[in-house]
Short mmCIF file of C-alpha atoms in Angstrom, two decimals:
data_model
loop_
_atom_site.label_atom_id
_atom_site.label_comp_id
_atom_site.label_asym_id
_atom_site.label_seq_id
_atom_site.Cartn_x
_atom_site.Cartn_y
_atom_site.Cartn_z
CA MET A 1 -6.01 -6.41 -4.70
CA ASP A 2 -2.75 -4.96 -5.95
CA LEU A 3 0.33 -5.20 -3.73
CA LEU A 4 1.70 -1.65 -3.54
CA TYR A 5 5.25 -0.41 -2.99
CA ARG A 6 6.53 2.44 -0.84
CA SER A 7 9.83 4.26 -0.62
CA THR A 8 12.05 3.48 2.36
CA ARG A 9 12.55 7.24 2.88
CA SER A 10 9.12 8.87 2.79
CA LYS A 11 5.47 8.26 3.58
CA ASP A 12 4.37 9.63 0.21
CA GLY A 13 1.99 7.76 -2.09
CA ALA A 14 2.44 4.09 -2.86
CA VAL A 15 2.98 2.84 -6.43
CA LYS A 16 2.15 -0.34 -8.31
CA ALA A 17 4.82 -2.94 -9.08
CA SER A 18 5.20 -1.87 -12.72
CA GLN A 19 5.74 1.75 -11.64
CA ALA A 20 8.35 0.72 -9.05
CA ILE A 21 10.18 -1.37 -11.67
CA LEU A 22 10.15 1.55 -14.13
CA LYS A 23 11.49 4.06 -11.62
CA GLY A 24 14.15 1.77 -10.15
CA LEU A 25 14.88 4.27 -7.38
CA ALA A 26 12.24 6.37 -5.65
CA ASP A 27 12.26 10.13 -6.29
CA ASP A 28 13.46 10.78 -2.72
CA GLY A 29 16.45 8.44 -3.15
CA GLY A 30 14.79 5.60 -1.25
CA LEU A 31 14.28 2.00 -2.35
CA PHE A 32 10.89 0.50 -3.08
CA VAL A 33 9.59 -2.08 -0.58
CA PRO A 34 6.27 -3.98 -0.74
CA GLU A 35 3.72 -2.89 1.85
CA ALA A 36 3.63 -6.53 2.99
CA VAL A 37 5.62 -9.65 2.15
CA PRO A 38 3.08 -12.10 0.68
CA ARG A 39 2.89 -15.70 1.85
CA LEU A 40 3.23 -18.53 -0.66
CA ASP A 41 -0.22 -19.71 -1.73
CA LYS A 42 1.03 -23.09 -2.94
CA SER A 43 2.48 -25.68 -0.57
CA LEU A 44 6.16 -26.59 -0.85
CA GLU A 45 5.02 -30.11 -1.81
CA GLU A 46 3.08 -28.63 -4.74
CA LEU A 47 6.05 -26.46 -5.69
CA SER A 48 8.38 -29.48 -5.60
CA ALA A 49 6.61 -30.88 -8.68
CA MET A 50 7.13 -27.67 -10.65
CA THR A 51 9.78 -26.53 -13.12
CA TYR A 52 11.90 -23.47 -12.42
CA GLN A 53 9.68 -21.41 -14.75
CA GLU A 54 6.50 -22.57 -13.01
CA THR A 55 8.00 -21.81 -9.59
CA ALA A 56 9.01 -18.35 -10.82
CA TYR A 57 5.41 -17.62 -11.79
CA GLU A 58 4.06 -18.77 -8.41
CA VAL A 59 6.46 -16.43 -6.58
CA MET A 60 6.38 -13.41 -8.90
CA LYS A 61 2.59 -13.32 -9.30
CA LEU A 62 2.37 -12.51 -5.57
CA PHE A 63 4.65 -9.47 -5.90
CA PHE A 64 3.88 -8.19 -9.42
CA THR A 65 0.11 -8.09 -9.00
CA ASP A 66 -0.60 -5.53 -11.74
CA PHE A 67 0.86 -7.86 -14.40
CA THR A 68 -1.60 -10.19 -16.11
CA GLU A 69 -0.91 -13.92 -16.03
CA ALA A 70 -0.09 -13.81 -19.76
CA GLU A 71 2.30 -10.85 -19.36
CA LEU A 72 4.17 -12.42 -16.47
CA LYS A 73 4.43 -15.87 -18.03
CA ASP A 74 5.70 -14.30 -21.26
CA CYS A 75 8.45 -12.46 -19.32
CA ILE A 76 9.42 -15.66 -17.48
CA ASN A 77 9.47 -17.88 -20.57
CA ARG A 78 11.57 -15.39 -22.54
CA ALA A 79 14.04 -15.10 -19.65
CA TYR A 80 14.58 -18.71 -18.59
CA ASP A 81 15.16 -20.37 -21.95
CA GLU A 82 18.09 -21.80 -23.90
CA LYS A 83 20.33 -18.95 -22.62
CA PHE A 84 20.84 -21.26 -19.65
CA ASP A 85 23.02 -24.31 -20.23
CA THR A 86 20.88 -26.55 -18.01
CA GLU A 87 17.13 -27.17 -18.13
CA VAL A 88 16.82 -27.01 -14.35
CA ILE A 89 18.22 -23.42 -14.47
CA ALA A 90 19.59 -23.55 -10.89
CA PRO A 91 20.97 -27.03 -10.03
CA LEU A 92 21.90 -28.14 -6.52
CA VAL A 93 25.24 -29.93 -6.20
CA GLU A 94 26.19 -31.70 -2.97
CA ALA A 95 29.86 -31.47 -2.01
CA ASP A 96 31.38 -32.19 1.40
CA GLY A 97 28.07 -31.98 3.26
CA THR A 98 26.84 -28.73 1.70
CA TYR A 99 24.30 -28.14 -1.07
CA TYR A 100 25.79 -25.68 -3.57
CA LEU A 101 23.04 -23.83 -5.41
CA GLU A 102 24.69 -23.17 -8.77
CA LEU A 103 23.38 -19.81 -9.96
CA PHE A 104 25.87 -19.39 -12.80
CA HIS A 105 24.41 -21.35 -15.69
CA GLY A 106 23.18 -18.29 -17.59
CA ALA A 107 24.66 -16.29 -20.45
CA THR A 108 27.32 -14.48 -18.39
CA ILE A 109 28.11 -17.29 -15.88
CA ALA A 110 27.19 -15.35 -12.73
CA PHE A 111 24.11 -15.27 -10.48
CA LYS A 112 23.14 -11.85 -11.82
CA ASP A 113 21.78 -13.66 -14.90
CA MET A 114 19.03 -15.12 -12.72
CA ALA A 115 17.37 -11.70 -12.39
CA LEU A 116 18.86 -9.76 -15.29
CA SER A 117 17.53 -12.24 -17.84
CA ILE A 118 14.00 -11.22 -16.89
CA LEU A 119 14.41 -7.54 -15.94
CA PRO A 120 14.45 -6.20 -19.54
CA HIS A 121 11.14 -7.98 -20.20
CA LEU A 122 9.60 -6.74 -16.92
CA LEU A 123 10.79 -3.23 -17.73
CA THR A 124 9.54 -3.04 -21.31
CA THR A 125 6.21 -4.60 -20.23
CA SER A 126 5.97 -2.01 -17.43
CA ALA A 127 6.65 0.79 -19.91
CA LYS A 128 3.76 -0.35 -22.13
CA LYS A 129 1.43 -0.73 -19.14
CA ASN A 130 2.16 2.85 -18.08
CA ASP A 131 2.09 4.41 -21.59
CA VAL A 132 5.73 5.51 -21.35
CA GLN A 133 6.86 7.17 -24.59
CA ASN A 134 10.42 8.03 -23.50
CA GLU A 135 13.38 5.83 -24.29
CA ILE A 136 14.48 4.12 -21.05
CA VAL A 137 18.13 4.62 -20.13
CA ILE A 138 19.40 1.88 -17.83
CA LEU A 139 22.08 3.37 -15.60
CA THR A 140 24.10 0.85 -13.62
CA ALA A 141 27.19 0.62 -11.43
CA THR A 142 28.91 -2.75 -11.25
CA SER A 143 31.51 -4.41 -9.07
CA GLY A 144 32.01 -6.93 -11.85
CA ASP A 145 29.05 -9.20 -12.60
CA THR A 146 25.94 -7.00 -12.76
CA GLY A 147 27.48 -5.02 -15.62
CA LYS A 148 27.90 -7.86 -18.09
CA ALA A 149 24.62 -9.53 -17.13
CA ALA A 150 22.74 -6.24 -17.57
CA LEU A 151 24.50 -5.51 -20.88
CA ALA A 152 23.66 -8.98 -22.18
CA GLY A 153 20.04 -8.63 -21.06
CA PHE A 154 19.43 -5.19 -22.56
CA ALA A 155 21.63 -5.34 -25.70
CA ASP A 156 19.51 -4.27 -28.69
CA VAL A 157 16.27 -4.31 -26.66
CA LYS A 158 14.05 -1.81 -28.46
CA GLY A 159 13.24 1.37 -26.54
CA THR A 160 16.21 1.05 -24.15
CA ARG A 161 19.80 2.13 -23.82
CA ILE A 162 22.22 0.90 -21.17
CA ILE A 163 25.21 2.62 -19.56
CA VAL A 164 27.45 0.63 -17.21
CA PHE A 165 30.12 2.15 -14.95
CA TYR A 166 32.76 -0.15 -13.45
CA PRO A 167 35.93 0.45 -11.37
CA LYS A 168 38.72 0.40 -13.97
CA ASN A 169 41.20 -1.51 -11.81
CA GLY A 170 38.71 -3.28 -9.56
CA VAL A 171 37.38 -6.23 -11.59
CA SER A 172 38.92 -9.47 -12.83
CA PRO A 173 40.49 -9.58 -16.34
CA ILE A 174 37.72 -11.93 -17.52
CA GLN A 175 35.00 -9.66 -16.07
CA GLU A 176 36.48 -6.62 -17.82
CA LYS A 177 36.90 -8.44 -21.14
CA GLN A 178 33.26 -9.59 -20.96
CA MET A 179 32.09 -6.00 -20.58
CA VAL A 180 34.35 -4.12 -23.00
CA THR A 181 33.63 -6.58 -25.84
CA GLN A 182 29.85 -6.23 -25.48
CA LYS A 183 28.00 -5.78 -28.75
CA GLY A 184 24.80 -3.78 -29.18
CA GLU A 185 24.11 -0.34 -30.63
CA ASN A 186 22.43 0.73 -27.38
CA THR A 187 25.27 -0.32 -25.02
CA PHE A 188 27.94 1.88 -23.42
CA VAL A 189 30.60 0.77 -20.93
CA VAL A 190 32.73 3.20 -18.91
CA GLY A 191 35.66 2.48 -16.58
CA ILE A 192 35.99 4.98 -13.75
CA THR A 193 39.16 5.91 -11.90
CA GLY A 194 37.76 4.94 -8.51
CA ASN A 195 36.23 1.98 -6.69
CA PHE A 196 32.75 0.45 -6.85
CA ASP A 197 31.39 2.66 -4.08
CA ASP A 198 32.45 5.71 -6.14
CA ALA A 199 30.60 4.30 -9.16
CA GLN A 200 27.49 3.43 -7.12
CA THR A 201 27.42 6.82 -5.39
CA GLY A 202 27.83 8.59 -8.74
CA VAL A 203 24.94 6.64 -10.25
CA LYS A 204 22.69 7.45 -7.27
CA GLN A 205 23.58 11.15 -7.65
CA LEU A 206 22.61 11.04 -11.33
CA PHE A 207 19.28 9.46 -10.40
CA GLY A 208 18.68 12.28 -7.91
CA ASP A 209 19.66 15.08 -10.31
CA ARG A 210 16.32 16.80 -11.06
CA GLU A 211 17.88 19.23 -13.53
CA LEU A 212 19.32 16.31 -15.53
CA ALA A 213 15.95 14.51 -15.38
CA ASP A 214 14.24 17.56 -16.94
CA ILE A 215 16.87 17.83 -19.69
CA MET A 216 16.51 14.12 -20.43
CA ASP A 217 12.72 14.26 -20.45
CA LYS A 218 12.76 17.09 -23.02
CA ALA A 219 15.13 14.94 -25.13
CA GLY A 220 12.85 11.88 -24.81
CA PHE A 221 14.77 9.87 -22.19
CA GLN A 222 14.26 8.69 -18.62
CA PHE A 223 16.49 6.74 -16.23
CA SER A 224 15.85 3.34 -14.73
CA SER A 225 18.16 0.95 -12.89
CA ALA A 226 19.37 -2.61 -13.38
CA ASN A 227 21.11 -2.70 -9.99
CA SER A 228 19.60 -4.75 -7.18
CA ILE A 229 18.09 -1.51 -5.86
CA ASN A 230 15.40 -2.18 -8.51
CA ILE A 231 12.60 -4.32 -7.08
CA GLY A 232 12.45 -6.00 -10.50
CA ARG A 233 15.90 -7.41 -9.72
CA LEU A 234 15.19 -8.45 -6.15
CA VAL A 235 11.94 -10.40 -6.60
CA PRO A 236 13.31 -12.83 -9.25
CA GLN A 237 16.12 -13.67 -6.80
CA ILE A 238 13.59 -14.89 -4.23
CA VAL A 239 12.55 -17.59 -6.69
CA TYR A 240 15.72 -19.69 -6.52
CA TYR A 241 15.58 -20.04 -2.74
CA VAL A 242 11.99 -21.28 -2.97
CA TYR A 243 13.01 -23.60 -5.83
CA ALA A 244 16.07 -24.92 -3.96
CA TYR A 245 14.04 -25.92 -0.91
CA ALA A 246 11.35 -27.50 -3.09
CA GLN A 247 14.01 -29.56 -4.91
CA LEU A 248 15.49 -30.78 -1.61
CA LEU A 249 11.99 -31.85 -0.63
CA LYS A 250 11.42 -33.57 -3.98
CA GLU A 251 14.67 -35.53 -3.65
CA SER A 252 13.90 -36.44 0.02
CA LYS A 253 17.00 -34.54 1.17
CA VAL A 254 14.81 -32.75 3.73
CA GLU A 255 11.58 -33.79 5.43
CA ARG A 256 8.44 -31.67 5.37
CA ASP A 257 8.94 -28.42 7.39
CA GLU A 258 12.58 -29.30 8.14
CA LYS A 259 14.58 -26.09 8.42
CA ILE A 260 17.71 -25.30 6.43
CA ASN A 261 20.39 -22.64 6.78
CA VAL A 262 21.24 -20.43 3.82
CA VAL A 263 24.74 -19.05 3.25
CA VAL A 264 25.28 -16.14 0.86
CA PRO A 265 28.50 -14.35 -0.18
CA THR A 266 27.39 -10.78 0.34
CA GLY A 267 28.34 -7.38 -1.06
CA ASN A 268 25.37 -5.17 -1.86
CA PHE A 269 23.04 -7.29 0.35
CA GLY A 270 20.45 -8.00 -2.37
CA ASN A 271 21.01 -11.74 -2.67
CA ILE A 272 20.73 -12.45 1.06
CA LEU A 273 17.77 -10.07 1.34
CA ALA A 274 16.02 -12.24 -1.27
CA ALA A 275 16.60 -15.25 1.03
CA TYR A 276 15.13 -13.22 3.92
CA PHE A 277 12.02 -12.52 1.82
CA ALA A 278 11.77 -16.24 0.93
CA LYS A 279 11.90 -17.05 4.64
CA ASN A 280 9.10 -14.55 5.32
CA MET A 281 7.06 -16.08 2.49
CA GLY A 282 7.09 -19.42 4.31
CA VAL A 283 10.25 -21.25 3.23
CA PRO A 284 11.63 -23.05 6.33
CA ILE A 285 14.91 -21.16 6.63
CA ALA A 286 16.54 -20.96 10.07
CA LYS A 287 19.75 -18.93 9.83
CA LEU A 288 20.70 -16.45 7.13
CA ILE A 289 24.50 -16.59 7.10
CA CYS A 290 26.00 -13.42 5.67
CA ALA A 291 29.54 -14.02 4.37
CA SER A 292 31.91 -11.09 3.77
CA ASN A 293 35.44 -10.85 2.43
CA GLU A 294 38.03 -8.53 3.97
CA ASN A 295 35.70 -5.59 3.30
CA LYS A 296 33.83 -6.79 6.36
CA VAL A 297 31.49 -3.86 6.97
CA LEU A 298 28.47 -6.20 7.20
CA TYR A 299 30.20 -8.58 9.62
CA ASP A 300 30.98 -5.64 11.90
CA PHE A 301 27.39 -4.40 11.56
CA PHE A 302 25.86 -7.70 12.69
CA GLU A 303 28.39 -7.92 15.52
CA THR A 304 27.88 -4.38 16.87
CA GLY A 305 24.74 -2.83 15.39
CA ILE A 306 26.94 -0.08 13.95
CA TYR A 307 27.25 0.35 10.19
CA ASP A 308 30.53 2.17 9.54
CA ARG A 309 31.95 2.64 6.06
CA ASN A 310 34.85 4.75 7.38
CA ARG A 311 37.62 2.25 6.66
CA ASP A 312 40.15 1.33 4.02
CA PHE A 313 38.74 -0.22 0.85
CA VAL A 314 40.41 -3.58 0.16
CA LEU A 315 40.82 -5.02 -3.35
CA THR A 316 40.34 -8.77 -3.01
CA SER A 317 40.11 -11.88 -5.20
CA SER A 318 36.31 -11.71 -4.78
CA PRO A 319 35.79 -8.26 -6.37
CA SER A 320 32.00 -8.42 -6.67
CA MET A 321 31.96 -8.19 -2.86
CA ASP A 322 34.43 -5.31 -2.62
CA ILE A 323 31.76 -2.95 -1.33
CA LEU A 324 31.54 -0.68 1.72
CA ILE A 325 28.04 0.75 1.11
CA SER A 326 25.61 -2.18 0.92
CA SER A 327 22.63 -0.47 -0.70
CA ASN A 328 20.05 -3.21 -0.15
CA LEU A 329 20.65 -3.23 3.60
CA GLU A 330 18.47 -0.11 3.62
CA ARG A 331 15.42 -2.29 2.94
CA LEU A 332 16.17 -4.43 6.02
CA ILE A 333 16.79 -1.29 8.12
CA TYR A 334 13.42 0.11 7.02
CA LEU A 335 11.54 -3.12 7.75
CA THR A 336 13.11 -3.68 11.18
CA ALA A 337 12.45 -0.02 12.06
CA GLY A 338 8.74 -0.86 11.76
CA ALA A 339 8.46 0.50 8.20
CA ASP A 340 9.25 3.92 9.68
CA ALA A 341 10.44 5.96 6.69
CA ASP A 342 11.51 8.95 8.80
CA LYS A 343 13.64 6.77 11.06
CA ASN A 344 15.25 5.06 8.08
CA ALA A 345 15.85 8.38 6.30
CA ALA A 346 17.66 9.66 9.41
CA PHE A 347 19.97 6.60 9.38
CA MET A 348 20.72 7.09 5.67
CA SER A 349 21.39 10.79 6.24
CA GLU A 350 23.90 9.87 8.97
CA LEU A 351 25.55 7.40 6.59
CA SER A 352 25.83 10.10 3.95
CA THR A 353 27.25 12.79 6.26
CA ALA A 354 29.18 10.88 8.95
CA GLY A 355 29.70 7.57 7.13
CA LYS A 356 28.08 5.58 9.94
CA TYR A 357 24.92 4.96 11.95
CA GLU A 358 23.84 2.76 14.87
CA ILE A 359 20.55 0.87 14.97
CA THR A 360 18.45 0.31 18.10
CA ALA A 361 18.53 -2.76 20.35
CA ASP A 362 15.00 -3.61 19.21
CA MET A 363 16.08 -3.57 15.55
CA ARG A 364 19.05 -5.79 16.33
CA ALA A 365 16.74 -8.26 18.07
CA GLN A 366 14.66 -8.46 14.88
CA MET A 367 17.83 -9.44 12.99
CA LYS A 368 18.57 -12.40 15.26
CA ASP A 369 18.23 -14.86 12.38
CA PHE A 370 21.19 -13.26 10.61
CA TYR A 371 24.73 -14.38 11.36
CA GLY A 372 27.71 -12.51 9.94
CA ASN A 373 31.34 -13.52 9.52
CA TYR A 374 34.15 -13.01 7.03
CA ALA A 375 36.95 -14.89 5.29
CA SER A 376 40.44 -13.54 4.72
CA GLU A 377 42.16 -13.91 1.35
CA GLN A 378 44.20 -16.79 2.78
CA GLU A 379 41.08 -18.57 4.10
CA THR A 380 39.34 -18.09 0.76
CA ALA A 381 42.21 -19.66 -1.20
CA GLU A 382 42.53 -22.49 1.33
CA MET A 383 38.81 -23.26 0.96
CA ILE A 384 39.10 -23.59 -2.82
CA ARG A 385 42.11 -25.87 -2.52
CA THR A 386 40.81 -28.13 0.27
CA LEU A 387 37.38 -28.58 -1.31
CA TYR A 388 38.99 -29.49 -4.64
CA GLU A 389 41.45 -31.91 -3.03
CA LYS A 390 38.71 -33.56 -0.99
CA THR A 391 35.94 -33.78 -3.60
CA GLY A 392 37.22 -32.67 -7.03
CA TYR A 393 34.61 -29.85 -7.00
CA VAL A 394 35.97 -26.43 -8.00
CA ILE A 395 34.33 -23.24 -6.74
CA ASP A 396 35.01 -19.58 -7.46
CA THR A 397 36.40 -17.07 -4.97
CA HIS A 398 33.02 -15.61 -3.90
CA THR A 399 31.54 -19.04 -3.29
CA ALA A 400 34.71 -19.90 -1.36
CA VAL A 401 34.20 -16.90 0.94
CA ALA A 402 30.73 -18.27 1.74
CA ALA A 403 32.04 -21.83 2.22
CA ALA A 404 34.79 -20.63 4.58
CA VAL A 405 32.27 -18.63 6.63
CA CYS A 406 29.92 -21.62 6.69
CA ARG A 407 32.74 -23.74 8.10
CA LYS A 408 33.41 -21.09 10.79
CA TYR A 409 29.70 -20.96 11.68
CA ARG A 410 29.45 -24.73 12.08
CA LYS A 411 32.59 -24.85 14.22
CA GLU A 412 31.46 -21.93 16.38
CA THR A 413 27.88 -23.12 16.95
CA ASP A 414 27.89 -26.93 16.46
CA ASP A 415 24.77 -26.32 14.35
CA ASN A 416 24.55 -29.17 11.84
CA THR A 417 21.39 -27.96 10.10
CA LYS A 418 21.50 -28.71 6.36
CA VAL A 419 22.93 -25.87 4.32
CA VAL A 420 22.12 -24.37 0.93
CA LEU A 421 25.01 -22.18 -0.19
CA ALA A 422 24.52 -19.64 -2.98
CA SER A 423 27.26 -20.39 -5.51
CA THR A 424 27.30 -17.05 -7.27
CA ALA A 425 29.81 -17.37 -10.11
CA SER A 426 31.53 -19.93 -12.28
CA PRO A 427 35.19 -20.55 -11.35
CA PHE A 428 35.97 -19.72 -15.01
CA LYS A 429 35.14 -16.09 -14.25
CA PHE A 430 38.01 -15.83 -11.75
CA THR A 431 40.36 -18.37 -13.28
CA ARG A 432 43.66 -16.94 -12.10
CA SER A 433 42.65 -16.61 -8.46
CA VAL A 434 41.07 -20.07 -8.47
CA MET A 435 44.03 -21.79 -10.12
CA ASP A 436 46.56 -19.97 -7.92
CA ALA A 437 44.62 -21.19 -4.89
CA ILE A 438 44.82 -24.80 -6.09
CA ASP A 439 48.53 -24.63 -6.97
CA GLU A 440 50.89 -21.66 -7.38
CA LYS A 441 52.59 -23.39 -10.32
CA TYR A 442 49.79 -22.09 -12.58
CA ASP A 443 50.75 -18.45 -11.96
CA THR A 444 53.01 -18.25 -15.05
CA MET A 445 50.21 -19.16 -17.49
CA GLY A 446 48.20 -16.67 -19.56
CA ASP A 447 44.52 -16.03 -18.79
CA PHE A 448 43.13 -18.31 -21.50
CA GLU A 449 45.75 -21.01 -20.93
CA LEU A 450 44.43 -21.10 -17.36
CA VAL A 451 40.88 -21.44 -18.67
CA ASP A 452 41.83 -24.59 -20.58
CA GLU A 453 43.77 -25.98 -17.61
CA LEU A 454 40.81 -25.39 -15.29
CA SER A 455 38.54 -27.19 -17.74
CA LYS A 456 40.78 -30.27 -17.55
CA LEU A 457 41.18 -30.04 -13.80
CA ALA A 458 37.47 -29.68 -13.00
CA ASN A 459 36.36 -31.93 -15.86
CA VAL A 460 33.94 -29.18 -16.95
CA LYS A 461 33.51 -27.82 -20.46
CA VAL A 462 34.67 -24.22 -20.97
CA PRO A 463 31.48 -22.07 -20.83
CA GLY A 464 30.36 -20.36 -24.03
CA ALA A 465 30.60 -16.99 -22.26
CA ILE A 466 34.38 -17.51 -22.00
CA GLU A 467 34.87 -18.99 -25.47
CA GLU A 468 33.22 -16.01 -27.13
CA ILE A 469 35.59 -13.43 -25.59
CA ARG A 470 38.86 -15.21 -26.46
CA THR A 471 39.26 -13.24 -29.68
CA ALA A 472 36.48 -10.66 -29.37
CA PRO A 473 37.55 -7.07 -30.19
CA VAL A 474 37.36 -4.32 -27.54
CA LEU A 475 34.36 -2.12 -28.41
CA HIS A 476 34.32 0.12 -25.30
CA ASP A 477 37.41 2.00 -24.13
CA THR A 478 36.00 5.09 -22.35
CA VAL A 479 37.57 5.87 -18.97
CA CYS A 480 36.58 8.86 -16.82
CA GLY A 481 36.93 10.30 -13.33
CA LYS A 482 34.00 9.93 -10.93
CA GLU A 483 33.28 13.66 -11.26
CA GLU A 484 32.88 13.28 -15.05
CA MET A 485 30.10 10.67 -15.01
CA LYS A 486 27.29 13.17 -15.74
CA SER A 487 29.01 14.68 -18.78
CA VAL A 488 29.87 11.21 -20.12
CA VAL A 489 26.19 10.15 -19.85
CA MET A 490 25.01 13.33 -21.60
CA LYS A 491 27.54 12.88 -24.39
CA PHE A 492 26.43 9.27 -25.02
CA LEU A 493 22.78 10.38 -25.18
CA GLY A 494 23.66 13.32 -27.42
CA ILE A 495 22.15 15.95 -25.09
#
């Protein structure tokens, strides 16, 4: 039987996985959620003998039930290939008593590659399965990493175009250079004079614009999303938590059924939600530790049960987490509200109008396995420096936020459960912040001088993703206000 997907905001008809992937966002503005979270049908011992690609199939086949085995395996094999600089795809590195799950070995050196390498293949396969004739326009907002990973995934993919909006002054120099040098006739990158939440809100409004949808349909286009609101992004992220536990088991780092804690640096809530799904599939995960930077809206939510975006937006050294509206949290709200779409829709309406909502005591009780905390800019820098001085291992700013929160959790609770920490980006992506944290003497160097210095310091080869942008020409220089996003999209599509 097919596993069907419903919107978090209405009780209307369910859709198959391929239809949910194609749509990205439900027509009512909700997010697609499976009617049930499937349990793993292979034991963790069996999974421990499998490659990353084989593990991916065992997880994804349970969610994407309207894909044939051949279709799904083709998508997986085309995604997890030589684009990754390690055969294991997602290695675990032990440093100072924590297992760092390195999710940055793909083409754009950030964890977004783990899902965005496969999404174009899932999407184009879904289009064929549903006899879609329109060209698919991928519309995406990015706080830094999704943009480049999506651009790299969709560049020159037949039958698609991709438009990425990013906050003009809200990403790292390396992140911006990666995006604005992107090749591909079907790619378009736009800086907006606002923050990530402005970009994300603008994209959601474009998805909900029925008049625009009609105009696009007549011109032979339809929107889809590469953001983590797309279930085709979320499900591939579940895989690496299953794989990580299986590898710990294989290497006798954990005993059978021994629980681990998972720590995730969190912005839009997709990556930690994937860990929550893995837990519900049967992976022995105890605590889900949600790490925020100074934009600590999620920490406050887990502390109080109140989600309140009415606060100053802080630009930090971990820009991919500079988010006040965590879109994927809506899926958790819906599930803990008993899959009550009306209840969830009321919360989201409050968020839209008043900028805040408060969940019930019963819902909070269902979130007891989540722990939230945050790291200041000073704590983040200190974490990078102390870990390097103690072990020689260099982590990026987002990973450092998670490591600092993990340290706080252990101190606060005396819980010494083994920890898998999602290391979400290469330190080469945030070179200046990382090198400044290690020693302020590096502050006078240029961006690419710092890259070479970091390579020496960490004894790690400069990633190809960085080498290729050293001298790459800028191909995208469009900047617009948030109110101009619709006209910019229409101009690019020639409608």
